[in-house]
Amino acid sequence: MQNINTVSSCQFCSSVEMSAEQLFQIFLRSESERIRQLRMRALIHQRISALARQRAKRLTMIYLATIARERSRKHPASALHNRSRGPIVFLDREMPKLSEEDFVKQFHISRSSFHFILNNLSFLMSKKESLKLIPVWKQIATSLYALTSTESFKTVGVIFGIDSITVSIVLLEFCSAIVQIFQEQYMKSYPPSAEGITAIRKGFEELSGLPQVYGAVGDFRVDVKISTRNMRSPVKILAAADYRRKFTYVEVGAPSDRANLFEKSCLKDYHKCNKLFYSMSRKLVDGSVPIFLAGDASFQLQPYLMTPFQHADLSPREHDFNAALLKAHQCVEDAFAMMRQRFPRLGKCKNIAPDNLPLLVKAACIMHNILIEREDVSWDFTAAESTPVPPLVPMDEDGMGMRIRDEIANALMSCQ
């Protein structure tokens, strides 16, 4: 029988299975020595089990990705299925095989718009040293897929053959490039020019019958995770849009900030202090009306911001004004609904840090404007339904806002 002193801890650790003779030697020892050896064996089993689980999980992911590649290689059409049934693995040779319908289903934009973005961002996105090994087309495809889905970054990484941390880096670089390259051309409405004001004013007048409207303004909310705990906090987004449902202004507030975002925004300063809006006033019936924004009941009446009549018994004149104002305000509601439906990740804010939300929202609004300008209507959306909002206490500067609103209502009444 082997002596107890010759059984070293190294020999014990190197063997997973123990013979009956070795077990007998353990139980012959003292109480403390036996407990120490049994504890050591439990730790060995625990470590082996953890490593085995990690290895099995890693091999399973590799196996699923390999099977998906083989299926898409042999049967490209059958590999393109709905996201609810499972992820698709995109490789270099598989992207060109996508039909236009499947391309729109996966990325929510047309193939021509994808190549337009690719051609404009290629130079800037190829300069990032840490991402040089990833082709630019794959960076853009990964970012679009991440925005148009609510799947985890880990799943997105498996689909495109990169890790979850790289997916986050690629998405932020893509959004930064979108803002840097396209903001000046596709979302630069402030400060406005006289020609731009005239074009937008005419568009709103043809759409709703409301004169002197430069934009519709809305206050929206999304929930973001603010800590490592499973807690979410509402974040306000202030947006303005024109009659084509293109965003003209967007600003994201801080988490848990309940203050009125419009009252401290640059948008209010633009309309309150810009002399061009007042110099382009028009006389309608008895008085002149400056350029203004169309808001809903959640905003406060101002000379540069019209809100609906809110008392119980509305006259026909006031009812017609509210209907026209609602039709104009619906433009920003539809614009935000289109943006959220096209990029669902911004609706649920999954895997988005609060500090990164302003960049992602601005980039999504700019991409929305690009697709509107390119008439990329290949992706369907459901129009937003107007929801009742609690009215604020009216705040009017010297009664000027009420006078202007009455003047517009009188002009609408006289046109009938």
mmCIF file of C-alpha atoms in Angstrom, residues 80-411:
data_model
loop_
_atom_site.group_PDB
_atom_site.id
_atom_site.type_symbol
_atom_site.label_atom_id
_atom_site.label_comp_id
_atom_site.label_asym_id
_atom_site.label_seq_id
_atom_site.Cartn_x
_atom_site.Cartn_y
_atom_site.Cartn_z
ATOM 1 C CA LEU A 80 -32.819 34.381 -46.099
ATOM 2 C CA HIS A 81 -35.592 34.149 -43.571
ATOM 3 C CA ASN A 82 -37.336 36.294 -41.065
ATOM 4 C CA ARG A 83 -35.326 37.444 -38.034
ATOM 5 C CA SER A 84 -37.864 35.856 -35.734
ATOM 6 C CA ARG A 85 -36.784 32.406 -37.005
ATOM 7 C CA GLY A 86 -33.072 32.927 -36.482
ATOM 8 C CA PRO A 87 -30.034 34.987 -37.497
ATOM 9 C CA ILE A 88 -28.404 35.064 -40.913
ATOM 10 C CA VAL A 89 -24.647 34.869 -41.324
ATOM 11 C CA PHE A 90 -23.479 37.490 -43.842
ATOM 12 C CA LEU A 91 -20.279 36.807 -45.739
ATOM 13 C CA ASP A 92 -18.539 38.619 -48.601
ATOM 14 C CA ARG A 93 -19.951 36.333 -51.269
ATOM 15 C CA GLU A 94 -23.487 36.287 -49.851
ATOM 16 C CA MET A 95 -24.317 40.009 -49.800
ATOM 17 C CA PRO A 96 -24.533 40.346 -53.613
ATOM 18 C CA LYS A 97 -26.876 37.337 -53.740
ATOM 19 C CA LEU A 98 -29.564 39.103 -51.696
ATOM 20 C CA SER A 99 -32.611 40.093 -53.691
ATOM 21 C CA GLU A 100 -33.838 43.677 -53.350
ATOM 22 C CA GLU A 101 -36.777 42.502 -51.243
ATOM 23 C CA ASP A 102 -34.544 40.527 -48.869
ATOM 24 C CA PHE A 103 -32.044 43.395 -48.701
ATOM 25 C CA VAL A 104 -34.757 45.840 -47.612
ATOM 26 C CA LYS A 105 -36.129 43.301 -45.125
ATOM 27 C CA GLN A 106 -32.747 42.938 -43.420
ATOM 28 C CA PHE A 107 -31.410 46.535 -43.542
ATOM 29 C CA HIS A 108 -34.605 48.651 -43.962
ATOM 30 C CA ILE A 109 -33.040 50.609 -46.839
ATOM 31 C CA SER A 110 -32.714 49.936 -50.556
ATOM 32 C CA ARG A 111 -29.501 48.615 -52.073
ATOM 33 C CA SER A 112 -28.924 51.868 -53.973
ATOM 34 C CA SER A 113 -29.163 53.889 -50.736
ATOM 35 C CA PHE A 114 -26.742 51.467 -49.083
ATOM 36 C CA HIS A 115 -24.197 52.036 -51.847
ATOM 37 C CA PHE A 116 -24.785 55.807 -51.653
ATOM 38 C CA ILE A 117 -23.862 55.777 -47.957
ATOM 39 C CA LEU A 118 -20.964 53.406 -48.624
ATOM 40 C CA ASN A 119 -19.465 55.633 -51.314
ATOM 41 C CA ASN A 120 -19.661 58.736 -49.131
ATOM 42 C CA LEU A 121 -18.307 57.159 -45.940
ATOM 43 C CA SER A 122 -15.610 54.891 -47.375
ATOM 44 C CA PHE A 123 -12.721 57.349 -47.069
ATOM 45 C CA LEU A 124 -13.492 58.468 -43.512
ATOM 46 C CA MET A 125 -14.310 55.016 -42.085
ATOM 47 C CA SER A 126 -11.268 53.362 -43.654
ATOM 48 C CA LYS A 127 -8.931 55.667 -41.669
ATOM 49 C CA LYS A 128 -9.760 54.102 -38.284
ATOM 50 C CA GLU A 129 -6.678 52.063 -37.318
ATOM 51 C CA SER A 130 -8.460 49.619 -35.000
ATOM 52 C CA LEU A 131 -11.039 48.739 -37.695
ATOM 53 C CA LYS A 132 -8.791 48.486 -40.754
ATOM 54 C CA LEU A 133 -9.139 44.698 -40.839
ATOM 55 C CA ILE A 134 -12.931 45.007 -41.255
ATOM 56 C CA PRO A 135 -14.078 46.066 -44.751
ATOM 57 C CA VAL A 136 -16.054 49.313 -44.833
ATOM 58 C CA TRP A 137 -19.082 47.596 -46.386
ATOM 59 C CA LYS A 138 -19.178 45.209 -43.431
ATOM 60 C CA GLN A 139 -18.887 48.084 -40.936
ATOM 61 C CA ILE A 140 -21.870 49.827 -42.548
ATOM 62 C CA ALA A 141 -23.878 46.608 -42.866
ATOM 63 C CA THR A 142 -23.175 45.737 -39.228
ATOM 64 C CA SER A 143 -24.212 49.213 -38.064
ATOM 65 C CA LEU A 144 -27.424 49.226 -40.085
ATOM 66 C CA TYR A 145 -28.334 45.738 -38.896
ATOM 67 C CA ALA A 146 -27.636 46.770 -35.296
ATOM 68 C CA LEU A 147 -29.928 49.788 -35.653
ATOM 69 C CA THR A 148 -32.701 47.918 -37.468
ATOM 70 C CA SER A 149 -32.892 45.092 -34.918
ATOM 71 C CA THR A 150 -33.250 44.700 -31.180
ATOM 72 C CA GLU A 151 -30.962 41.677 -30.969
ATOM 73 C CA SER A 152 -27.981 41.809 -28.644
ATOM 74 C CA PHE A 153 -24.624 42.994 -29.945
ATOM 75 C CA LYS A 154 -23.332 39.482 -29.294
ATOM 76 C CA THR A 155 -25.865 38.042 -31.764
ATOM 77 C CA VAL A 156 -25.098 40.764 -34.292
ATOM 78 C CA GLY A 157 -21.410 39.942 -33.921
ATOM 79 C CA VAL A 158 -22.041 36.246 -34.653
ATOM 80 C CA ILE A 159 -23.979 37.200 -37.794
ATOM 81 C CA PHE A 160 -21.109 39.309 -39.150
ATOM 82 C CA GLY A 161 -18.191 37.360 -37.701
ATOM 83 C CA ILE A 162 -17.003 39.928 -35.128
ATOM 84 C CA ASP A 163 -17.224 40.204 -31.348
ATOM 85 C CA SER A 164 -19.806 42.270 -29.453
ATOM 86 C CA ILE A 165 -17.333 44.957 -28.347
ATOM 87 C CA THR A 166 -16.303 45.532 -31.964
ATOM 88 C CA VAL A 167 -19.982 45.828 -32.939
ATOM 89 C CA SER A 168 -20.382 48.675 -30.426
ATOM 90 C CA ILE A 169 -17.229 50.422 -31.685
ATOM 91 C CA VAL A 170 -18.261 50.033 -35.336
ATOM 92 C CA LEU A 171 -21.755 51.426 -34.634
ATOM 93 C CA LEU A 172 -20.419 54.523 -32.891
ATOM 94 C CA GLU A 173 -17.868 55.148 -35.653
ATOM 95 C CA PHE A 174 -20.587 54.784 -38.276
ATOM 96 C CA CYS A 175 -22.916 57.249 -36.524
ATOM 97 C CA SER A 176 -20.069 59.724 -36.042
ATOM 98 C CA ALA A 177 -19.228 59.506 -39.755
ATOM 99 C CA ILE A 178 -22.893 60.016 -40.731
ATOM 100 C CA VAL A 179 -23.096 63.204 -38.657
ATOM 101 C CA GLN A 180 -19.738 64.501 -39.862
ATOM 102 C CA ILE A 181 -20.363 63.880 -43.573
ATOM 103 C CA PHE A 182 -24.094 64.449 -44.036
ATOM 104 C CA GLN A 183 -25.298 66.903 -41.366
ATOM 105 C CA GLU A 184 -24.428 70.045 -43.308
ATOM 106 C CA GLN A 185 -26.343 68.877 -46.368
ATOM 107 C CA TYR A 186 -29.289 66.978 -44.932
ATOM 108 C CA MET A 187 -30.089 68.579 -41.553
ATOM 109 C CA LYS A 188 -28.917 72.168 -41.538
ATOM 110 C CA SER A 189 -32.096 74.248 -41.319
ATOM 111 C CA TYR A 190 -30.892 76.726 -38.671
ATOM 112 C CA PRO A 191 -30.168 79.522 -39.106
ATOM 113 C CA PRO A 192 -32.481 79.524 -42.129
ATOM 114 C CA SER A 193 -32.344 81.525 -45.336
ATOM 115 C CA ALA A 194 -35.248 83.524 -46.763
ATOM 116 C CA GLU A 195 -35.545 81.076 -49.668
ATOM 117 C CA GLY A 196 -35.672 78.108 -47.294
ATOM 118 C CA ILE A 197 -38.335 79.751 -45.129
ATOM 119 C CA THR A 198 -40.472 80.511 -48.181
ATOM 120 C CA ALA A 199 -40.273 76.961 -49.519
ATOM 121 C CA ILE A 200 -41.197 75.343 -46.216
ATOM 122 C CA ARG A 201 -43.938 77.891 -45.515
ATOM 123 C CA LYS A 202 -45.582 77.189 -48.871
ATOM 124 C CA GLY A 203 -45.326 73.443 -48.314
ATOM 125 C CA PHE A 204 -47.115 73.623 -44.955
ATOM 126 C CA GLU A 205 -49.786 75.921 -46.368
ATOM 127 C CA GLU A 206 -50.548 73.491 -49.182
ATOM 128 C CA LEU A 207 -50.606 70.581 -46.757
ATOM 129 C CA SER A 208 -52.698 71.987 -43.910
ATOM 130 C CA GLY A 209 -53.967 75.388 -45.013
ATOM 131 C CA LEU A 210 -52.104 76.964 -42.087
ATOM 132 C CA PRO A 211 -50.053 80.016 -43.137
ATOM 133 C CA GLN A 212 -46.604 81.058 -41.886
ATOM 134 C CA VAL A 213 -45.550 77.644 -40.514
ATOM 135 C CA TYR A 214 -41.803 76.921 -40.656
ATOM 136 C CA GLY A 215 -41.855 73.607 -38.771
ATOM 137 C CA ALA A 216 -43.737 71.237 -36.502
ATOM 138 C CA VAL A 217 -42.196 70.613 -33.075
ATOM 139 C CA GLY A 218 -42.725 67.594 -30.852
ATOM 140 C CA ASP A 219 -41.541 66.297 -27.487
ATOM 141 C CA PHE A 220 -40.897 62.535 -27.400
ATOM 142 C CA ARG A 221 -39.620 60.059 -24.824
ATOM 143 C CA VAL A 222 -37.553 56.882 -24.890
ATOM 144 C CA ASP A 223 -36.397 54.668 -22.024
ATOM 145 C CA VAL A 224 -32.693 53.997 -21.507
ATOM 146 C CA LYS A 225 -30.798 51.888 -19.006
ATOM 147 C CA ILE A 226 -28.910 54.257 -16.706
ATOM 148 C CA SER A 227 -26.974 51.767 -14.560
ATOM 149 C CA THR A 228 -25.848 48.183 -14.376
ATOM 150 C CA ARG A 229 -29.055 47.389 -12.533
ATOM 151 C CA ASN A 230 -32.203 46.495 -14.396
ATOM 152 C CA MET A 231 -33.596 50.042 -14.164
ATOM 153 C CA ARG A 232 -34.623 52.346 -16.978
ATOM 154 C CA SER A 233 -35.200 56.085 -17.060
ATOM 155 C CA PRO A 234 -37.128 58.203 -19.590
ATOM 156 C CA VAL A 235 -35.119 60.530 -21.811
ATOM 157 C CA LYS A 236 -36.762 63.427 -23.652
ATOM 158 C CA ILE A 237 -36.101 64.084 -27.320
ATOM 159 C CA LEU A 238 -37.063 67.450 -28.836
ATOM 160 C CA ALA A 239 -37.543 67.278 -32.609
ATOM 161 C CA ALA A 240 -38.801 69.578 -35.356
ATOM 162 C CA ALA A 241 -39.750 68.557 -38.898
ATOM 163 C CA ASP A 242 -40.909 70.194 -42.122
ATOM 164 C CA TYR A 243 -43.903 69.357 -44.323
ATOM 165 C CA ARG A 244 -41.951 66.522 -46.057
ATOM 166 C CA ARG A 245 -41.430 64.845 -42.649
ATOM 167 C CA LYS A 246 -37.732 65.656 -42.723
ATOM 168 C CA PHE A 247 -36.099 66.560 -39.431
ATOM 169 C CA THR A 248 -34.915 70.147 -39.160
ATOM 170 C CA TYR A 249 -33.795 70.018 -35.529
ATOM 171 C CA VAL A 250 -33.168 67.351 -32.883
ATOM 172 C CA GLU A 251 -31.946 67.574 -29.291
ATOM 173 C CA VAL A 252 -31.673 64.859 -26.633
ATOM 174 C CA GLY A 253 -32.097 65.694 -22.962
ATOM 175 C CA ALA A 254 -30.389 64.151 -19.962
ATOM 176 C CA PRO A 255 -31.833 61.053 -18.225
ATOM 177 C CA SER A 256 -34.372 61.807 -15.484
ATOM 178 C CA ASP A 257 -34.483 65.490 -16.502
ATOM 179 C CA ARG A 258 -38.137 66.517 -16.197
ATOM 180 C CA ALA A 259 -37.648 70.131 -17.213
ATOM 181 C CA ASN A 260 -39.278 71.532 -20.349
ATOM 182 C CA LEU A 261 -36.668 70.790 -23.000
ATOM 183 C CA PHE A 262 -37.975 73.398 -25.447
ATOM 184 C CA GLU A 263 -37.703 76.267 -22.956
ATOM 185 C CA LYS A 264 -33.927 75.835 -22.639
ATOM 186 C CA SER A 265 -33.205 74.717 -26.203
ATOM 187 C CA CYS A 266 -31.498 76.511 -29.054
ATOM 188 C CA LEU A 267 -34.655 75.976 -31.102
ATOM 189 C CA LYS A 268 -36.531 78.463 -28.926
ATOM 190 C CA ASP A 269 -33.689 80.973 -29.214
ATOM 191 C CA TYR A 270 -33.663 80.624 -33.013
ATOM 192 C CA HIS A 271 -37.355 81.485 -33.294
ATOM 193 C CA LYS A 272 -37.463 84.088 -30.548
ATOM 194 C CA CYS A 273 -34.393 86.073 -31.542
ATOM 195 C CA ASN A 274 -34.079 85.625 -35.322
ATOM 196 C CA LYS A 275 -35.150 88.882 -36.953
ATOM 197 C CA LEU A 276 -35.724 87.135 -40.292
ATOM 198 C CA PHE A 277 -38.770 85.306 -38.909
ATOM 199 C CA TYR A 278 -40.353 88.634 -37.939
ATOM 200 C CA SER A 279 -39.307 90.501 -41.080
ATOM 201 C CA MET A 280 -41.156 87.879 -43.176
ATOM 202 C CA SER A 281 -44.457 88.516 -41.337
ATOM 203 C CA ARG A 282 -47.646 88.561 -43.424
ATOM 204 C CA LYS A 283 -50.826 90.535 -42.909
ATOM 205 C CA LEU A 284 -53.764 88.146 -42.962
ATOM 206 C CA VAL A 285 -56.945 90.010 -41.864
ATOM 207 C CA ASP A 286 -56.339 92.771 -39.355
ATOM 208 C CA GLY A 287 -52.778 92.118 -38.176
ATOM 209 C CA SER A 288 -49.458 90.634 -39.207
ATOM 210 C CA VAL A 289 -48.362 87.086 -38.360
ATOM 211 C CA PRO A 290 -44.671 86.122 -38.070
ATOM 212 C CA ILE A 291 -43.136 82.769 -38.959
ATOM 213 C CA PHE A 292 -43.935 80.252 -36.219
ATOM 214 C CA LEU A 293 -43.748 76.617 -35.131
ATOM 215 C CA ALA A 294 -46.754 74.290 -34.867
ATOM 216 C CA GLY A 295 -46.972 72.568 -31.480
ATOM 217 C CA ASP A 296 -49.475 70.535 -29.506
ATOM 218 C CA ALA A 297 -51.022 71.006 -26.064
ATOM 219 C CA SER A 298 -47.832 69.941 -24.290
ATOM 220 C CA PHE A 299 -46.186 73.238 -25.338
ATOM 221 C CA GLN A 300 -46.928 76.743 -24.117
ATOM 222 C CA LEU A 301 -48.431 79.351 -26.387
ATOM 223 C CA GLN A 302 -45.879 81.892 -27.666
ATOM 224 C CA PRO A 303 -45.833 84.383 -30.557
ATOM 225 C CA TYR A 304 -43.424 82.011 -32.329
ATOM 226 C CA LEU A 305 -45.142 78.762 -31.214
ATOM 227 C CA MET A 306 -48.822 78.112 -31.852
ATOM 228 C CA THR A 307 -50.767 75.634 -29.693
ATOM 229 C CA PRO A 308 -54.419 74.541 -30.014
ATOM 230 C CA PHE A 309 -57.392 76.117 -28.257
ATOM 231 C CA GLN A 310 -57.965 74.083 -25.108
ATOM 232 C CA HIS A 311 -61.213 75.266 -23.496
ATOM 233 C CA ALA A 312 -64.283 73.052 -23.472
ATOM 234 C CA ASP A 313 -66.721 74.848 -25.803
ATOM 235 C CA LEU A 314 -64.878 75.468 -29.072
ATOM 236 C CA SER A 315 -66.430 77.726 -31.673
ATOM 237 C CA PRO A 316 -66.366 76.616 -35.358
ATOM 238 C CA ARG A 317 -63.552 79.099 -35.938
ATOM 239 C CA GLU A 318 -61.456 77.605 -33.143
ATOM 240 C CA HIS A 319 -62.283 74.040 -34.202
ATOM 241 C CA ASP A 320 -61.052 74.730 -37.754
ATOM 242 C CA PHE A 321 -57.834 76.213 -36.397
ATOM 243 C CA ASN A 322 -57.200 73.161 -34.201
ATOM 244 C CA ALA A 323 -57.811 70.818 -37.147
ATOM 245 C CA ALA A 324 -55.354 72.703 -39.364
ATOM 246 C CA LEU A 325 -52.774 72.890 -36.578
ATOM 247 C CA LEU A 326 -53.122 69.153 -35.930
ATOM 248 C CA LYS A 327 -52.547 68.358 -39.607
ATOM 249 C CA ALA A 328 -49.376 70.441 -39.614
ATOM 250 C CA HIS A 329 -48.151 68.995 -36.302
ATOM 251 C CA GLN A 330 -48.708 65.445 -37.564
ATOM 252 C CA CYS A 331 -45.601 65.869 -39.741
ATOM 253 C CA VAL A 332 -43.211 65.641 -36.797
ATOM 254 C CA GLU A 333 -45.227 62.800 -35.250
ATOM 255 C CA ASP A 334 -44.955 60.807 -38.484
ATOM 256 C CA ALA A 335 -41.265 61.649 -38.898
ATOM 257 C CA PHE A 336 -40.405 60.355 -35.435
ATOM 258 C CA ALA A 337 -42.593 57.278 -35.899
ATOM 259 C CA MET A 338 -40.889 56.500 -39.219
ATOM 260 C CA MET A 339 -37.451 56.893 -37.670
ATOM 261 C CA ARG A 340 -38.262 54.642 -34.696
ATOM 262 C CA GLN A 341 -39.874 51.973 -36.860
ATOM 263 C CA ARG A 342 -37.011 51.965 -39.334
ATOM 264 C CA PHE A 343 -34.431 51.823 -36.525
ATOM 265 C CA PRO A 344 -36.136 49.867 -33.699
ATOM 266 C CA ARG A 345 -33.051 49.860 -31.455
ATOM 267 C CA LEU A 346 -33.659 53.562 -30.754
ATOM 268 C CA GLY A 347 -37.184 52.746 -29.638
ATOM 269 C CA LYS A 348 -36.068 50.258 -26.971
ATOM 270 C CA CYS A 349 -32.527 51.675 -26.565
ATOM 271 C CA LYS A 350 -31.095 48.183 -26.072
ATOM 272 C CA ASN A 351 -27.305 48.091 -25.520
ATOM 273 C CA ILE A 352 -27.163 51.914 -25.792
ATOM 274 C CA ALA A 353 -25.410 53.905 -23.085
ATOM 275 C CA PRO A 354 -27.075 57.230 -22.186
ATOM 276 C CA ASP A 355 -23.931 59.140 -23.200
ATOM 277 C CA ASN A 356 -24.103 57.650 -26.712
ATOM 278 C CA LEU A 357 -27.829 58.237 -27.231
ATOM 279 C CA PRO A 358 -27.555 61.830 -28.630
ATOM 280 C CA LEU A 359 -25.086 60.706 -31.317
ATOM 281 C CA LEU A 360 -27.194 57.712 -32.346
ATOM 282 C CA VAL A 361 -30.440 59.717 -32.442
ATOM 283 C CA LYS A 362 -28.898 62.484 -34.544
ATOM 284 C CA ALA A 363 -27.352 59.968 -36.956
ATOM 285 C CA ALA A 364 -30.677 58.135 -37.290
ATOM 286 C CA CYS A 365 -32.506 61.420 -38.002
ATOM 287 C CA ILE A 366 -29.950 62.342 -40.659
ATOM 288 C CA MET A 367 -30.256 58.916 -42.293
ATOM 289 C CA HIS A 368 -34.037 59.344 -42.211
ATOM 290 C CA ASN A 369 -33.637 62.661 -44.066
ATOM 291 C CA ILE A 370 -31.300 61.061 -46.608
ATOM 292 C CA LEU A 371 -33.842 58.345 -47.381
ATOM 293 C CA ILE A 372 -36.684 60.884 -47.651
ATOM 294 C CA GLU A 373 -34.571 62.998 -50.029
ATOM 295 C CA ARG A 374 -33.718 59.937 -52.121
ATOM 296 C CA GLU A 375 -37.392 58.888 -52.129
ATOM 297 C CA ASP A 376 -36.468 55.562 -50.584
ATOM 298 C CA VAL A 377 -40.007 54.469 -49.781
ATOM 299 C CA SER A 378 -39.326 50.765 -50.277
ATOM 300 C CA TRP A 379 -39.845 50.138 -46.550
ATOM 301 C CA ASP A 380 -43.386 50.413 -45.174
ATOM 302 C CA PHE A 381 -44.263 52.140 -41.937
ATOM 303 C CA THR A 382 -47.383 52.663 -39.853
ATOM 304 C CA ALA A 383 -48.467 56.277 -39.421
ATOM 305 C CA ALA A 384 -48.317 57.596 -35.877
ATOM 306 C CA GLU A 385 -51.526 57.966 -33.933
ATOM 307 C CA SER A 386 -51.905 61.239 -32.090
ATOM 308 C CA THR A 387 -52.227 60.631 -28.360
ATOM 309 C CA PRO A 388 -53.847 63.134 -25.990
ATOM 310 C CA VAL A 389 -51.356 65.040 -23.871
ATOM 311 C CA PRO A 390 -52.039 66.918 -20.637
ATOM 312 C CA PRO A 391 -52.257 70.649 -21.363
ATOM 313 C CA LEU A 392 -49.771 73.008 -19.782
ATOM 314 C CA VAL A 393 -50.632 76.260 -18.065
ATOM 315 C CA PRO A 394 -50.694 78.800 -20.913
ATOM 316 C CA MET A 395 -47.766 81.178 -20.834
ATOM 317 C CA ASP A 396 -48.092 84.036 -23.296
ATOM 318 C CA GLU A 397 -45.791 86.989 -23.657
ATOM 319 C CA ASP A 398 -47.967 90.127 -23.291
ATOM 320 C CA GLY A 399 -50.922 88.334 -24.920
ATOM 321 C CA MET A 400 -49.143 88.472 -28.280
ATOM 322 C CA GLY A 401 -49.468 84.726 -28.859
ATOM 323 C CA MET A 402 -53.250 84.783 -28.309
ATOM 324 C CA ARG A 403 -53.618 87.727 -30.697
ATOM 325 C CA ILE A 404 -51.635 85.958 -33.412
ATOM 326 C CA ARG A 405 -53.600 82.732 -32.926
ATOM 327 C CA ASP A 406 -56.905 84.605 -33.199
ATOM 328 C CA GLU A 407 -55.653 86.320 -36.349
ATOM 329 C CA ILE A 408 -54.792 82.971 -37.966
ATOM 330 C CA ALA A 409 -58.170 81.508 -36.950
ATOM 331 C CA ASN A 410 -59.966 84.515 -38.468
ATOM 332 C CA ALA A 411 -57.990 84.121 -41.703
#
